[in-house]
Coordinates of C-alpha atoms in Angstrom, one line a residue:
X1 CA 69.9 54.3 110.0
X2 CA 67.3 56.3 108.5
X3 CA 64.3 52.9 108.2
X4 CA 65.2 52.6 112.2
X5 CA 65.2 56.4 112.8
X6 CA 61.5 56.1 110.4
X7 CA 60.1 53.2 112.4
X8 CA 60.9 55.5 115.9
X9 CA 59.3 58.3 114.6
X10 CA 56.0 56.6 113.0
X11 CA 55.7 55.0 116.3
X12 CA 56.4 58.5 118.3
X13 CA 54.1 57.7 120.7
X14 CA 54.5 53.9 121.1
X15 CA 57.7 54.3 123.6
X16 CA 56.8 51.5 126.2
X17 CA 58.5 47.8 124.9
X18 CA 57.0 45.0 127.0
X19 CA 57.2 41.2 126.3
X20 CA 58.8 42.2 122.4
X21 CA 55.9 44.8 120.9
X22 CA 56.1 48.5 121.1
X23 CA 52.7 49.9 122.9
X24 CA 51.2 52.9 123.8
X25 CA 49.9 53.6 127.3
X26 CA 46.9 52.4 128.4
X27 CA 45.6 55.2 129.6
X28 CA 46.9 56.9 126.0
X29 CA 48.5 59.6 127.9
X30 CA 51.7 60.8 126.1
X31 CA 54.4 63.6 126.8
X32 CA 56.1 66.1 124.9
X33 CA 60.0 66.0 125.3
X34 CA 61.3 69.6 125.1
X35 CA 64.9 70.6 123.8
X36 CA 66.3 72.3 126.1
X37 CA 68.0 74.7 124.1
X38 CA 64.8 76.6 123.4
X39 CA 62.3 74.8 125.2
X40 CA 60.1 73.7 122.1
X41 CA 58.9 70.5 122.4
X42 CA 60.7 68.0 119.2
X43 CA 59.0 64.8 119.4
X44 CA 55.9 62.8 121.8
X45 CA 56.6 59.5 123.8
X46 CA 54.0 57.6 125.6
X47 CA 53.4 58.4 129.6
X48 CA 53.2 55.4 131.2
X49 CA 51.3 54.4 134.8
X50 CA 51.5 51.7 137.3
X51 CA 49.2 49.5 134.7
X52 CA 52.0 49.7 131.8
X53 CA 54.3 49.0 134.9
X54 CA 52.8 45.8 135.6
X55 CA 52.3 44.6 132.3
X56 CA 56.2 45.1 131.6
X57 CA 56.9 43.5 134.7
X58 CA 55.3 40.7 134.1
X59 CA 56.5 39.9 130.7
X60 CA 60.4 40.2 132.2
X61 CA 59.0 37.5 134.6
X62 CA 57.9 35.2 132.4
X63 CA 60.8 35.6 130.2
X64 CA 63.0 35.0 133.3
X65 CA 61.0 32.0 134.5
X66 CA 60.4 30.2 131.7
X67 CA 62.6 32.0 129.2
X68 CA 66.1 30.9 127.3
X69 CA 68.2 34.0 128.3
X70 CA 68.7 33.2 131.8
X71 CA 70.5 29.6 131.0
X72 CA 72.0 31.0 127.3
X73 CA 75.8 29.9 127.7
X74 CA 77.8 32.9 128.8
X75 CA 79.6 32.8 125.8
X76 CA 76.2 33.8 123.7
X77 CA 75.6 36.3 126.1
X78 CA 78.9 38.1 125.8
X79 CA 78.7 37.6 122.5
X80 CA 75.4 39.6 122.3
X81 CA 76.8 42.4 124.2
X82 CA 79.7 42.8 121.9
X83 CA 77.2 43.1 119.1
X84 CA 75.6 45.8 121.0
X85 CA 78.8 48.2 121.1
X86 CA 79.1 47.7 117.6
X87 CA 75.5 48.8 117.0
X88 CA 76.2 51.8 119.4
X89 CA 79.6 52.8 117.2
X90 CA 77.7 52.2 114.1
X91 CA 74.9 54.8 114.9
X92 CA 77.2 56.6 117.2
X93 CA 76.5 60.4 115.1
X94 CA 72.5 60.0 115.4
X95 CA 72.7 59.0 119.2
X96 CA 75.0 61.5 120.1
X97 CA 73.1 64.7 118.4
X98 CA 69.7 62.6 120.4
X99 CA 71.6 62.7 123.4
X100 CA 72.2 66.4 123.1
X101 CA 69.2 67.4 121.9
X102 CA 67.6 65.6 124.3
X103 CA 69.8 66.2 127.6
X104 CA 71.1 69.7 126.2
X105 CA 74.8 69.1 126.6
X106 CA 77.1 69.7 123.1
X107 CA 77.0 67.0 120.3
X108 CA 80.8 66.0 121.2
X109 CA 80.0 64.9 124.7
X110 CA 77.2 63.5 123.5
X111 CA 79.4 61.2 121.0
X112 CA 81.7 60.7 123.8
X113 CA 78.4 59.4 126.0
X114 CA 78.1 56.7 123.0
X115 CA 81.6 55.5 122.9
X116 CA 82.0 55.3 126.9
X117 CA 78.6 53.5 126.4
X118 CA 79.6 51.1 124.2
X119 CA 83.0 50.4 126.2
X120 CA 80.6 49.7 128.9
X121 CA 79.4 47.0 127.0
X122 CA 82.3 45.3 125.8
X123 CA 84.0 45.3 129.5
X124 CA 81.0 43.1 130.6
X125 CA 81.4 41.1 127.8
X126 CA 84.8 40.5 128.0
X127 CA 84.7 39.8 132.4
X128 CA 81.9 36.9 132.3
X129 CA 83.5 35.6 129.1
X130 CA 86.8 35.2 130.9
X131 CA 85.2 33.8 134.2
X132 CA 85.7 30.1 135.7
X133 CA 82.2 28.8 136.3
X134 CA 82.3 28.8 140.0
X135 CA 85.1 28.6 142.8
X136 CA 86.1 25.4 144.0
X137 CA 86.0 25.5 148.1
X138 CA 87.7 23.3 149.9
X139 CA 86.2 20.7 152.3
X140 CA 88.6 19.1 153.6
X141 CA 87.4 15.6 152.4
X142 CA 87.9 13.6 149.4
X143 CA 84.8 12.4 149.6
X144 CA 83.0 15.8 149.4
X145 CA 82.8 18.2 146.0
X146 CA 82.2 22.0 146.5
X147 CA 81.2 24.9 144.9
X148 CA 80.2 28.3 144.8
X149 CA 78.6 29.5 141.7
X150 CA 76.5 32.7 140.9
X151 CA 73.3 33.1 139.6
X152 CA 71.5 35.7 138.1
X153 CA 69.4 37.8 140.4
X154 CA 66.1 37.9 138.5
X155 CA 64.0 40.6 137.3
X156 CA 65.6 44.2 137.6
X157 CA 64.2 47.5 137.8
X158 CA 66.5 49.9 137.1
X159 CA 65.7 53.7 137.4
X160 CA 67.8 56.3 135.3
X161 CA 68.5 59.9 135.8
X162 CA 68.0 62.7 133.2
X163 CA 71.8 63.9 133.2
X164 CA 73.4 60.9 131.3
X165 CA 70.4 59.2 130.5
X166 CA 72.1 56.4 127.6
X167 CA 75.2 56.3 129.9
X168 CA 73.3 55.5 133.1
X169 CA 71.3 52.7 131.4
X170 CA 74.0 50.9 130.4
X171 CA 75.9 50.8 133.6
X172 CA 72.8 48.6 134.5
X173 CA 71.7 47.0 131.1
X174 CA 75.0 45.5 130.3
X175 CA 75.7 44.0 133.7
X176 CA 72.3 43.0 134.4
X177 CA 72.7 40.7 131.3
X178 CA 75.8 39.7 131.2
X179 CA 74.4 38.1 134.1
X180 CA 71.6 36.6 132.8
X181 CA 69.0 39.2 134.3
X182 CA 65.5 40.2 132.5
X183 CA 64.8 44.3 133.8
X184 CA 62.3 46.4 133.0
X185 CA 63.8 50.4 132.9
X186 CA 62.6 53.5 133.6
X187 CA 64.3 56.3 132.3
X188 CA 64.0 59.9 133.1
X189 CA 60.3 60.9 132.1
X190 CA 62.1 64.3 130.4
X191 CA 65.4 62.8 128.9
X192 CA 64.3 59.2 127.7
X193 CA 64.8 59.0 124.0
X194 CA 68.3 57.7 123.7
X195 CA 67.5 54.7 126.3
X196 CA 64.3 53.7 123.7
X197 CA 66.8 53.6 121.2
X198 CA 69.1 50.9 123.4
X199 CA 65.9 49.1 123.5
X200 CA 65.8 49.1 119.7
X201 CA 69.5 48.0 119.5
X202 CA 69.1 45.4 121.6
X203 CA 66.2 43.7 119.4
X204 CA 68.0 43.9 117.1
X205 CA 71.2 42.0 118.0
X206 CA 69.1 39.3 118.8
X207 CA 67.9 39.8 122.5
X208 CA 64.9 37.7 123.5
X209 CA 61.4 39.1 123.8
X210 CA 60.7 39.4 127.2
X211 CA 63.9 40.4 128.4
X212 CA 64.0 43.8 128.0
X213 CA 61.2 46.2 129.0
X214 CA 61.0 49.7 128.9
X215 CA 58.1 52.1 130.8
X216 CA 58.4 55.7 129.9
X217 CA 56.6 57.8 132.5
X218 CA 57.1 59.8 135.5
X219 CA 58.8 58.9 138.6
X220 CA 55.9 58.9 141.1
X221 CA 53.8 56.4 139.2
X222 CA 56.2 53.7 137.2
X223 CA 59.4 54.5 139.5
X224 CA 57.0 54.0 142.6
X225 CA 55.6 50.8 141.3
X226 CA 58.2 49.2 140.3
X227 CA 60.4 49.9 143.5
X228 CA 57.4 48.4 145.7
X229 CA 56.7 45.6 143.0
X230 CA 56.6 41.6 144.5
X231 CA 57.8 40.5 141.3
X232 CA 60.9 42.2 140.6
X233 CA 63.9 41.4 142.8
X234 CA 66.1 43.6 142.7
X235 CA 65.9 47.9 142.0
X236 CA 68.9 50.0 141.1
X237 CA 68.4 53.5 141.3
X238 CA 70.5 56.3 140.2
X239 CA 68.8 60.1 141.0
X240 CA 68.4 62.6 144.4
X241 CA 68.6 61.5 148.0
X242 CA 64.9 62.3 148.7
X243 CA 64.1 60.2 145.7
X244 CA 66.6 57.3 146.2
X245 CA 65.2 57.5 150.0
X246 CA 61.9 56.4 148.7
X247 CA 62.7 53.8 146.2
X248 CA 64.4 52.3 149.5
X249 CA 61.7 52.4 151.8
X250 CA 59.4 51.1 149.1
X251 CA 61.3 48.4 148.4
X252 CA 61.9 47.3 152.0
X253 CA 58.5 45.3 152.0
X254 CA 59.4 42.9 150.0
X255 CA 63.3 42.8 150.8
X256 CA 64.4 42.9 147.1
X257 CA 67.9 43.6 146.5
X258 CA 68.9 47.8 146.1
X259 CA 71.4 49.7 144.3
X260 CA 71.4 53.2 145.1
X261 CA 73.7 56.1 143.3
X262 CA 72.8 59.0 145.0
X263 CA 75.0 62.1 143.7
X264 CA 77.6 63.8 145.5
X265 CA 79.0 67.2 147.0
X266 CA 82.8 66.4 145.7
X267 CA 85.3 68.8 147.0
X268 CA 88.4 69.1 144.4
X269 CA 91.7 70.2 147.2
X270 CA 94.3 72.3 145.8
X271 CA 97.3 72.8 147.3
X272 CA 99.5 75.7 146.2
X273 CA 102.3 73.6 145.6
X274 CA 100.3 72.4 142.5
X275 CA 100.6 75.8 141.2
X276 CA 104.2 76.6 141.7
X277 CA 105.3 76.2 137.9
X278 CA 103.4 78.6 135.4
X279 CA 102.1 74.7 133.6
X280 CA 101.1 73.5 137.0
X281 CA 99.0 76.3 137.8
X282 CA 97.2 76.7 134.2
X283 CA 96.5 72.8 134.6
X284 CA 95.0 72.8 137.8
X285 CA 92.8 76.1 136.7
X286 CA 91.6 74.3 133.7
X287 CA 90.8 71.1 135.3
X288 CA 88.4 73.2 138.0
X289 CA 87.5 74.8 135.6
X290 CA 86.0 70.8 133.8
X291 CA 85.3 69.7 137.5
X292 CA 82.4 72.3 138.0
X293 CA 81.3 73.5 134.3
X294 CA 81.0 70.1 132.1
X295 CA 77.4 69.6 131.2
X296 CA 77.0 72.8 132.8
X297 CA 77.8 71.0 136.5
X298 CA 74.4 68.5 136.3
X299 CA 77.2 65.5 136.8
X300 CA 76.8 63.8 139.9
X301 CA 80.4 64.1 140.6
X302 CA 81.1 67.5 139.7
X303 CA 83.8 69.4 141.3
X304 CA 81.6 72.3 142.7
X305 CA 83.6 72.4 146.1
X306 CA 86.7 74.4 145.2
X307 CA 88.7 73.6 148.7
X308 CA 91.8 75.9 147.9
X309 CA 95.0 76.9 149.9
X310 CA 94.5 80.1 151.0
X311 CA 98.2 81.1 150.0
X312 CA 97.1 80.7 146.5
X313 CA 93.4 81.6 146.3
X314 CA 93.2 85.1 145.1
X315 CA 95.4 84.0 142.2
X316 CA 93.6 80.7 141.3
X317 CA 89.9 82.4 142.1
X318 CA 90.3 85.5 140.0
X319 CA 92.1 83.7 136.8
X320 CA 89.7 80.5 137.3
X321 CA 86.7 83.2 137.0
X322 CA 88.4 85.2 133.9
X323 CA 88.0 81.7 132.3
X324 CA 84.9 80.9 133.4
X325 CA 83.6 84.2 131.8
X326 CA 84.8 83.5 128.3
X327 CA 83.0 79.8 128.2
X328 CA 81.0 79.7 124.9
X329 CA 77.5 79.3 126.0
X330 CA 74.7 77.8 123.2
X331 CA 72.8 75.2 121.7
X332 CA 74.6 71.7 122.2
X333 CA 74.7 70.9 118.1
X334 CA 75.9 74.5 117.1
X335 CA 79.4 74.7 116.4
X336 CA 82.2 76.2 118.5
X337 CA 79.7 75.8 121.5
X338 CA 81.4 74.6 124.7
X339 CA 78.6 74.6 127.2
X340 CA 75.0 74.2 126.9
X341 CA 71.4 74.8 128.5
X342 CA 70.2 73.4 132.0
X343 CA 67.9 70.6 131.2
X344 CA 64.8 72.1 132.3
X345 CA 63.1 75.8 133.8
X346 CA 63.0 73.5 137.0
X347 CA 66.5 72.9 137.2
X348 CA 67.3 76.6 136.2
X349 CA 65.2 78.3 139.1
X350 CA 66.8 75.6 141.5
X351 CA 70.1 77.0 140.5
X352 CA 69.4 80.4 141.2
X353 CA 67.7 79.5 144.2
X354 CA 70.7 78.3 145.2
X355 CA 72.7 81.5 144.0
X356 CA 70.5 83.9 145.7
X357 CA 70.9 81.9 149.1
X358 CA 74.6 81.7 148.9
X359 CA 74.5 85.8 148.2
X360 CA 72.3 86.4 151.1
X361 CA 74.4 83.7 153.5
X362 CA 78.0 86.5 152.3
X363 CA 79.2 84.8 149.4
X364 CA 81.3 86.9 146.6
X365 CA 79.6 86.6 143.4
X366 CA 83.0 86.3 141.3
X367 CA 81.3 85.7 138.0
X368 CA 78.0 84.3 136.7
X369 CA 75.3 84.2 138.9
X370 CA 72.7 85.4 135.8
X371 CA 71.1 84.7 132.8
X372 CA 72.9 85.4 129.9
X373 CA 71.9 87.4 126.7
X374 CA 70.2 85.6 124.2
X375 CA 71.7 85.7 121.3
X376 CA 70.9 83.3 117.9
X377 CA 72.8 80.6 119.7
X378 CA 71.2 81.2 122.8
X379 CA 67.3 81.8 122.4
X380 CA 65.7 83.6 125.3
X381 CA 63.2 80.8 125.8
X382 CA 66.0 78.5 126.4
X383 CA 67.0 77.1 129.6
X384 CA 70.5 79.2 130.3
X385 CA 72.8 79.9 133.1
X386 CA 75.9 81.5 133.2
X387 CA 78.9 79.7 135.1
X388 CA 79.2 81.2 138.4
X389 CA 81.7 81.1 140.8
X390 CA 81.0 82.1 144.3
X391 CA 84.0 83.3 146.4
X392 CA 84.2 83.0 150.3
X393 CA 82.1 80.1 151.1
X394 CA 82.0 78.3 154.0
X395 CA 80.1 74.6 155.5
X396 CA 77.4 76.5 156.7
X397 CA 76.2 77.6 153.0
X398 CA 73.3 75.8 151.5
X399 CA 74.8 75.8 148.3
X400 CA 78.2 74.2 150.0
X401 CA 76.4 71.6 151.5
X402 CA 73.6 70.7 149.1
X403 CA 73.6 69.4 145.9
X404 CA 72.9 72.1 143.3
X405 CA 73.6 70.3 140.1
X406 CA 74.3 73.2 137.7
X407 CA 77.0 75.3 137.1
X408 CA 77.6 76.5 140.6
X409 CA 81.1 76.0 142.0
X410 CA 82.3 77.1 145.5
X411 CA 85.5 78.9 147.2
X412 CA 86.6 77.2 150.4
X413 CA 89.8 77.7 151.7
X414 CA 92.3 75.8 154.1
X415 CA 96.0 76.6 155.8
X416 CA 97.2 72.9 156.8
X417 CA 97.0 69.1 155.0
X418 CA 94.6 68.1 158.3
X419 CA 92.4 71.2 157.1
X420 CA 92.0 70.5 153.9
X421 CA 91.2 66.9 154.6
X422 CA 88.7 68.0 157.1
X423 CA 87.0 70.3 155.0
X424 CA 86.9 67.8 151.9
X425 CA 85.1 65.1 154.5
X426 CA 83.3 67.7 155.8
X427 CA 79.8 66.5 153.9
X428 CA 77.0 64.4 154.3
X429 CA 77.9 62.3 150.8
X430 CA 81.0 61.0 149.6
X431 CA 80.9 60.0 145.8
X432 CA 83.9 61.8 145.1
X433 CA 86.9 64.2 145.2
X434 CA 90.1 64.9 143.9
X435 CA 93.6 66.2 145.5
X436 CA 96.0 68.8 143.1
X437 CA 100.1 68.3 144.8
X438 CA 103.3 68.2 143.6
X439 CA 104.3 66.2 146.3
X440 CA 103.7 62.4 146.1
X441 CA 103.3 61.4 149.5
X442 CA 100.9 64.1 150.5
X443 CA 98.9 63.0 147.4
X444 CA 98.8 59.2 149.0
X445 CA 98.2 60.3 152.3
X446 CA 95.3 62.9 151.3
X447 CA 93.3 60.1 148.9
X448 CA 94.0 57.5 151.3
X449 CA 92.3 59.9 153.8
X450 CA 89.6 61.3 152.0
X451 CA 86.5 59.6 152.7
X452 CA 84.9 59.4 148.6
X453 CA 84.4 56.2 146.7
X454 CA 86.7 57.9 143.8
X455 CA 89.6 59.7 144.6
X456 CA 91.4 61.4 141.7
X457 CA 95.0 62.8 142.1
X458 CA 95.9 65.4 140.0
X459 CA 92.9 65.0 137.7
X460 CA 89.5 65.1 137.7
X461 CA 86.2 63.3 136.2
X462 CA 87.9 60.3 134.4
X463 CA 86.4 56.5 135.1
X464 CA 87.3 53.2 134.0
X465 CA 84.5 50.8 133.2
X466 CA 87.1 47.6 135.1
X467 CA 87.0 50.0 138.5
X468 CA 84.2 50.4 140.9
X469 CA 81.8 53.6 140.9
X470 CA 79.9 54.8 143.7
X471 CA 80.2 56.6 146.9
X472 CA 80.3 56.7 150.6
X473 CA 77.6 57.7 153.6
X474 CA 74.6 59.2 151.8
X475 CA 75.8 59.0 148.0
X476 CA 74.5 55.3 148.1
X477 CA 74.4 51.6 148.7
X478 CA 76.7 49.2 146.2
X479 CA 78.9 49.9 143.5
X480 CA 78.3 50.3 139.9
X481 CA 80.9 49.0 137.4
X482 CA 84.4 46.7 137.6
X483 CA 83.6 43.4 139.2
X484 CA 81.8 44.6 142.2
X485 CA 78.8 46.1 139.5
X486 CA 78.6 42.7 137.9
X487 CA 77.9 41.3 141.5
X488 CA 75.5 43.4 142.0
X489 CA 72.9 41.3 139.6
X490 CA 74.2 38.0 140.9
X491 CA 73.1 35.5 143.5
X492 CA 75.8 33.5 144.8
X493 CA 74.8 29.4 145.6
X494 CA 77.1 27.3 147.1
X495 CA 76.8 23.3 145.7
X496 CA 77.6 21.2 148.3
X497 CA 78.2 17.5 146.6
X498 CA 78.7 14.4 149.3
X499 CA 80.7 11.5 147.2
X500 CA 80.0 9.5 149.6
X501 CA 77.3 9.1 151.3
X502 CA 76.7 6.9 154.7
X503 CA 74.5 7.3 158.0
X504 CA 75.5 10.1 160.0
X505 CA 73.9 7.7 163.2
X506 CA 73.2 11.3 165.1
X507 CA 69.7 9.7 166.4
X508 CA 69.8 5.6 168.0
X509 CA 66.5 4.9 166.6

């Protein structure tokens, strides 16, 4: 790894990839990319513009329309993604310390990113590998052959978020050619380093030039462009509502296909007969615990809605906050570290924004709610926050209704099944949410009512690659992932064949 990890960093500010060569910007802007941890900026990347935009555009056009990769048998193609994953395990270590330094979350889910990456790529793979090549419909004639086949969409723009920036890319990258797709990406302009190194893996296992592009650069010059771009035909976004909102209405002109994953407000219901055994209850407290604090909460389905019965809530609340006290704040590569830094000073004062409001609306600050001490694994000029945990919340609450994507999590409490439900609906998004019982029909009943486009019962956070990810009302359009996501970057055509053709005789002339 080290001659790859040399080329990246003699290059350092060479981070936009369009028709096969590394370039800088054309306006020879670059950026620095901070670590988090101690906000000290580690390494330069270029900052792209709506001219870079273009010119990557353009060459995933041309390698589109008169390129191989979109008429490569799938079996090539698969074959390609599979070498992919392999590169991903093999220089699994180095991308997962990139992905923390660069994101801020610990080196272990940061090697977890790389492996649910690579399994990304090998399910894609494996479902257009194992595909018939188009469904036979019948005609109801002999004489006629029928068929429905799908084609790949085109060029993609995909957009990336900051918060899982490798994982995120690949939900579209490995889909998008499975399918037969050219894209040109944009990741997040302050977390992009591990997506320039997918580019560089992909090169290497043998990906044409022109097929995949990458523009570093902020959202409001190459996100903006490429959303409104006649050339590309399709965007998939993943980011904010106010952001997603305007990749839409962009977009809209030219009536390219959208993707939009939008984030979430994702209540996690827990009923008190969950916590009747002594091994029920310390589950249940451990997985809120995961729900609200992993990445320290910036997960678009984290569970920072606590919806709890009220029988049980001074017990769950005040041993759920003892925990949350003791989590090991730090850097994300020092050892024994269990949480790490908010991603930027932005993202830190929107937190506590939030905190303050919630205070001043009549929430109980249980725990948190500061920054902590600095201490050698914890610099001062980091970006740090403690887990908080804000008791006696209600809908009306900014924080309760809004996103706040840090380590915020909120005490609602119900009586009844229909109130719980109705609280747990009770938002304007509906990525996800999760139901804690001991009783097996009210778990079915409760996920089967709760309107989220995941549901887990008793657990919280896992996904499959094979099932569909994204949400209801205002957490998005389409589905990422499973079949559905590899539809998502497909046309379908249907091949209508006459056998044998005669004279229909509709006109006497």
């Amino acid at each position: 790894m080290a001659n790859r990890t040399e080329t990246r960093t003699e290059r350092a500010h060479r981070t936009i990839h369009a028709g096969g060569e590394w370039l800088a910007a054309s306006s020879g802007a670059t950026r620095e990319i901070l670590d988090p941890a101690d906000a000290l900026p580690f390494t330069v990347v270029a900052e792209g513009d709506e001219k870079d935009t273009d010119l990557a555009v353009a060459a995933a056009r041309r390698a589109f329309d008169t390129g191989e990769w979109p008429h490569t048998p799938v079996a090539e193609r698969a074959a390609l993604l599979r070498r992919v994953a392999g590169l991903l395990v093999r220089d699994r270590e180095e991308l997962g310390l990139l992905e923390s330094r660069d994101a801020g979350k610990t080196v272990e889910e940061g090697r977890v990113d790389i492996d649910c990456v690579a399994d990304a790529f090998r399910y894609f793979a494996d479902l257009v590998a194992g595909e018939a090549p188009g469904r036979v419909v019948d005609a109801g004639s002999a004489d006629v052959h029928s068929v429905v086949v799908h084609e790949p969409v085109g060029v993609c723009a995909m957009i990336t978020p900051w918060n899982y920036p490798l994982l995120q890319a690949s939900w579209k990258i490995a889909p998008a050619l499975a399918a037969g797709n050219t894209f040109v990406i944009k990741p997040s302009e302050i977390t992009p380093l591990t997506t320039i190194a997918l580019i560089d893996l992909l090169v290497e296992a043998g990906l044409p030039a022109g097929v995949a592009n990458i523009v570093t650069g902020p959202g409001h010059t190459v996100g903006a462009r490429l959303a409104e771009h006649p050339d590309v035909d399709l965007v998939s976004f993943t980011g904010g509502l106010t952001s997603g909102t305007k990749v839409a209405q962009a977009a809209a002109a030219t009536v390219k296909k959208v993707a939009l994953e939008l984030g979430g407000k994702n209540p996690n219901v827990v009923f008190a007969d969950a916590c009747e055994t002594e091994e029920g209850f310390d589950t249940a407290v451990d997985q809120a615990l995961n729900a609200a604090f992993i990445h320290s909460g910036q997960v678009c389905s984290a569970g920072g809605r606590l919806i709890v019965e009220e029988s049980v809530r001074e017990r769950f609340v005040a041993e759920l906050a003892r925990r949350a006290r003791k989590i090991r704040l730090g850097r994300g590569t020092e050892d024994g570290v269990e949480c790490g830094p908010l991603v930027s000073a932005q993202q830190r004062a929107k937190t506590e924004d939030y905190v303050a409001s919630a205070l001043a609306e009549g929430a109980e600050l249980r725990c948190g709610g500061k920054r902590p001490e600095p201490s050698p694994q914890r610099p001062e000029s980091g970006y740090f926050y403690e887990p908080t945990v804000l008791d006696h919340c209600h809908r009306e609450m900014r924080v309760v209704r809004e996103e706040v994507f840090g380590p915020v999590l909120t005490v609602e409490t119900f009586r009844t099944e229909d109130e719980a439900v109705a609280l747990a609906n009770d938002t304007e998004y509906g990525l996800a949410g999760a139901v804690w019982t001991a009783d097996a029909g009210r778990a079915r009943r409760v996920a089967g009512r709760l309107r989220h486009g995941t549901v887990w019962i008793n657990d919280f956070h896992p996904y499959l690659p094979q099932a569909e990810w994204g949400g209801f009302g205002k957490s998005g359009v389409g589905r990422e992932l499973g079949p559905a996501g590899l539809a998502e970057y497909r046309e379908s055509k249907h091949v209508y064949q006459n056998l044998a053709p005669k004279p229909v005789r509709w006109f006497a002339g």
